[in-house]
PDB file of C-alpha atoms in Angstrom:
ATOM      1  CA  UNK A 164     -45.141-143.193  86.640  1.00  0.00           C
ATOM      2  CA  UNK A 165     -42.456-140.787  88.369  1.00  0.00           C
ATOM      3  CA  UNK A 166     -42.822-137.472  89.224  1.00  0.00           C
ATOM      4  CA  UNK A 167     -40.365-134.939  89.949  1.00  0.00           C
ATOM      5  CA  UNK A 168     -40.837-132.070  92.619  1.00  0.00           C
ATOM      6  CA  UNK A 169     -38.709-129.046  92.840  1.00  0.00           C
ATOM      7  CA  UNK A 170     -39.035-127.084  96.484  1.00  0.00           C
ATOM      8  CA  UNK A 171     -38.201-123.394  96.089  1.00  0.00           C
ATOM      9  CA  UNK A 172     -36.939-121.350  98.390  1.00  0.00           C
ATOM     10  CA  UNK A 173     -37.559-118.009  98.217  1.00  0.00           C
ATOM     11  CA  UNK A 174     -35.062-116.548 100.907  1.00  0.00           C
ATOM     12  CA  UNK A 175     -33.308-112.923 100.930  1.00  0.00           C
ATOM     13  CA  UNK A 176     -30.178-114.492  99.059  1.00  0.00           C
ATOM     14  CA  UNK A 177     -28.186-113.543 102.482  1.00  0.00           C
ATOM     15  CA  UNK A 178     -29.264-110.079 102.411  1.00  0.00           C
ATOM     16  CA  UNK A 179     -30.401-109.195 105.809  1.00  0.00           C
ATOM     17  CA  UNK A 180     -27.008-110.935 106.943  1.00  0.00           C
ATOM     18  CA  UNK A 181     -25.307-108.794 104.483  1.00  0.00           C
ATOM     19  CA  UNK A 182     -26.942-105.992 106.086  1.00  0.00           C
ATOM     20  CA  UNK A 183     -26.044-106.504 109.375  1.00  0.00           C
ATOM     21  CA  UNK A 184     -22.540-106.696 108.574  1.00  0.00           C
ATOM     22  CA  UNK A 185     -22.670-103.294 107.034  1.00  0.00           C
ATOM     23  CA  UNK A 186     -24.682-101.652 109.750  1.00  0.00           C
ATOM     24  CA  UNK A 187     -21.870-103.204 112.309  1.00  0.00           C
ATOM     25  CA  UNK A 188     -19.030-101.836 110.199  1.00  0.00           C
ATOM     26  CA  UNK A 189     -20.991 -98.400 109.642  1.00  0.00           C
ATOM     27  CA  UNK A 190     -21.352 -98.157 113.132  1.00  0.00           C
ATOM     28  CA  UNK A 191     -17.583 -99.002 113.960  1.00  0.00           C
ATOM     29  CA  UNK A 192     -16.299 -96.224 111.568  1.00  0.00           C
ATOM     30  CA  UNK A 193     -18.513 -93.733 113.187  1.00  0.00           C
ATOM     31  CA  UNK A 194     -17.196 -94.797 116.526  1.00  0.00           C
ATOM     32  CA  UNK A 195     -13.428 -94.284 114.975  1.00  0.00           C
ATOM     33  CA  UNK A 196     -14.509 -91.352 113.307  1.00  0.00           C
ATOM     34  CA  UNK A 197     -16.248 -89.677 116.653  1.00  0.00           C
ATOM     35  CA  UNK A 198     -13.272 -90.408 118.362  1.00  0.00           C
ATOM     36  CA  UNK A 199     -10.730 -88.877 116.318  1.00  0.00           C
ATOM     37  CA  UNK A 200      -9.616 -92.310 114.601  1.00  0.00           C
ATOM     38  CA  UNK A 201      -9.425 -90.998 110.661  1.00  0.00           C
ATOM     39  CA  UNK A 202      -7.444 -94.106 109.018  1.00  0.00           C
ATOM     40  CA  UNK A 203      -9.598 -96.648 111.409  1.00  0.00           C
ATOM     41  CA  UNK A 204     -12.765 -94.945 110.193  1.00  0.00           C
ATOM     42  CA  UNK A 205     -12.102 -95.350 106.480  1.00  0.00           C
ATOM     43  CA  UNK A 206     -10.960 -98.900 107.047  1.00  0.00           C
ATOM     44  CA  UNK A 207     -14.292 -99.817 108.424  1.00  0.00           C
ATOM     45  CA  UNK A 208     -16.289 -97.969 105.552  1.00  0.00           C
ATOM     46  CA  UNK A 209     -14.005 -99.414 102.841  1.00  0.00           C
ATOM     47  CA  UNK A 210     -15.072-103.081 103.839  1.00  0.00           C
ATOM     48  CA  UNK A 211     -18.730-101.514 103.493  1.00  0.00           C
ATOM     49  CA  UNK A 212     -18.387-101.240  99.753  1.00  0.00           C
ATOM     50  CA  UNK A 213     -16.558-104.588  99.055  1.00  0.00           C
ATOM     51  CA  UNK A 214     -20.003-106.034 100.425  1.00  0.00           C
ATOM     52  CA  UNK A 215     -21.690-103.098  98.932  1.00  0.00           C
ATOM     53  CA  UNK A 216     -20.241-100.607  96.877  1.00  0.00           C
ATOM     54  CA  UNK A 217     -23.692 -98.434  96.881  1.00  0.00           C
ATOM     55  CA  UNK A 218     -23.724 -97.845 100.077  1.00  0.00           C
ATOM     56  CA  UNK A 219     -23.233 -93.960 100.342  1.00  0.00           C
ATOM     57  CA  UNK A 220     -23.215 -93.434 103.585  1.00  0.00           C
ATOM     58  CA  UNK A 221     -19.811 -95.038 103.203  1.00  0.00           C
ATOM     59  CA  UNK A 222     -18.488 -93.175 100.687  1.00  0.00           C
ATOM     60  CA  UNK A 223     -19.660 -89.939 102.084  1.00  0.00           C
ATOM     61  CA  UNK A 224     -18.007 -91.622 105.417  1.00  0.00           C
ATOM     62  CA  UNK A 225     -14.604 -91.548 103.991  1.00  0.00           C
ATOM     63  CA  UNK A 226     -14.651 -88.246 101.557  1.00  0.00           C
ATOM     64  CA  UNK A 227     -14.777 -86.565 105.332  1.00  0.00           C
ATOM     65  CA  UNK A 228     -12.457 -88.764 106.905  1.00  0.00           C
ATOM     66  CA  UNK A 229      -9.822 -87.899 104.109  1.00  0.00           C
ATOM     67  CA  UNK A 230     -11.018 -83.957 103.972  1.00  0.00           C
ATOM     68  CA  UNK A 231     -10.104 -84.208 108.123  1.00  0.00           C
ATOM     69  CA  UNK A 232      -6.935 -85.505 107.944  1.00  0.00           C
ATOM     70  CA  UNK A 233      -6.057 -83.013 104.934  1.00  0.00           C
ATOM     71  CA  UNK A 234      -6.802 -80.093 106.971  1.00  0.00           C
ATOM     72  CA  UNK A 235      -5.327 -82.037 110.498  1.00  0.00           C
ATOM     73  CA  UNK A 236      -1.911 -81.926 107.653  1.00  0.00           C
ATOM     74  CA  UNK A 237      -2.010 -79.029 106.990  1.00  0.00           C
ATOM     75  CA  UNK A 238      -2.577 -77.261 110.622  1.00  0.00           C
ATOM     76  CA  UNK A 239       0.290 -79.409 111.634  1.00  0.00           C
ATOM     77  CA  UNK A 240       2.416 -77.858 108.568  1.00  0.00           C
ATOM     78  CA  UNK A 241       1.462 -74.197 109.587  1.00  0.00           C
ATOM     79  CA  UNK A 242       2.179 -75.061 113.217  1.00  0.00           C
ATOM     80  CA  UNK A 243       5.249 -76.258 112.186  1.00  0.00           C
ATOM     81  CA  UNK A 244       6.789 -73.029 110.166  1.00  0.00           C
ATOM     82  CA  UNK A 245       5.491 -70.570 112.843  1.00  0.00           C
TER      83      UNK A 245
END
């Protein structure tokens, strides 16, 4: 008689790695972003949602990043014609 026995592992699938990662990166671009670093900033969130693209606290991340450096443009263009 033979009997087969199948061991299941019921792990997190690598999320709580997966998280980690993302609260590191979230953390970075809010560094960036504190510090003035626009284009850093959104390159730290953007990795976010290739691991997670739900993660809204990226995306809001980077709509302000890109609504700072449109109005950083455009001061510079006014300061520029005056």
């Amino acid at each position: 008689r033979i009997s087969v026995s199948a061991k299941v592992t019921l792990g997190d699938g690598g999320r709580a790695e997966q998280q980690k990662i993302i609260d590191a990166l979230y953390s970075e671009g809010l560094n960036y972003y504190a510090h003035g670093d626009m284009d850093k900033a959104i390159n730290s969130w953007q990795k976010i949602l290739e691991i997670n693209k739900f993660f809204e606290p990226a995306r809001k991340g980077i709509a302000s990043a890109k609504t700072t450096l449109k109005l950083q443009k455009e001061i510079l263009q006014a300061n520029f014609f005056d």
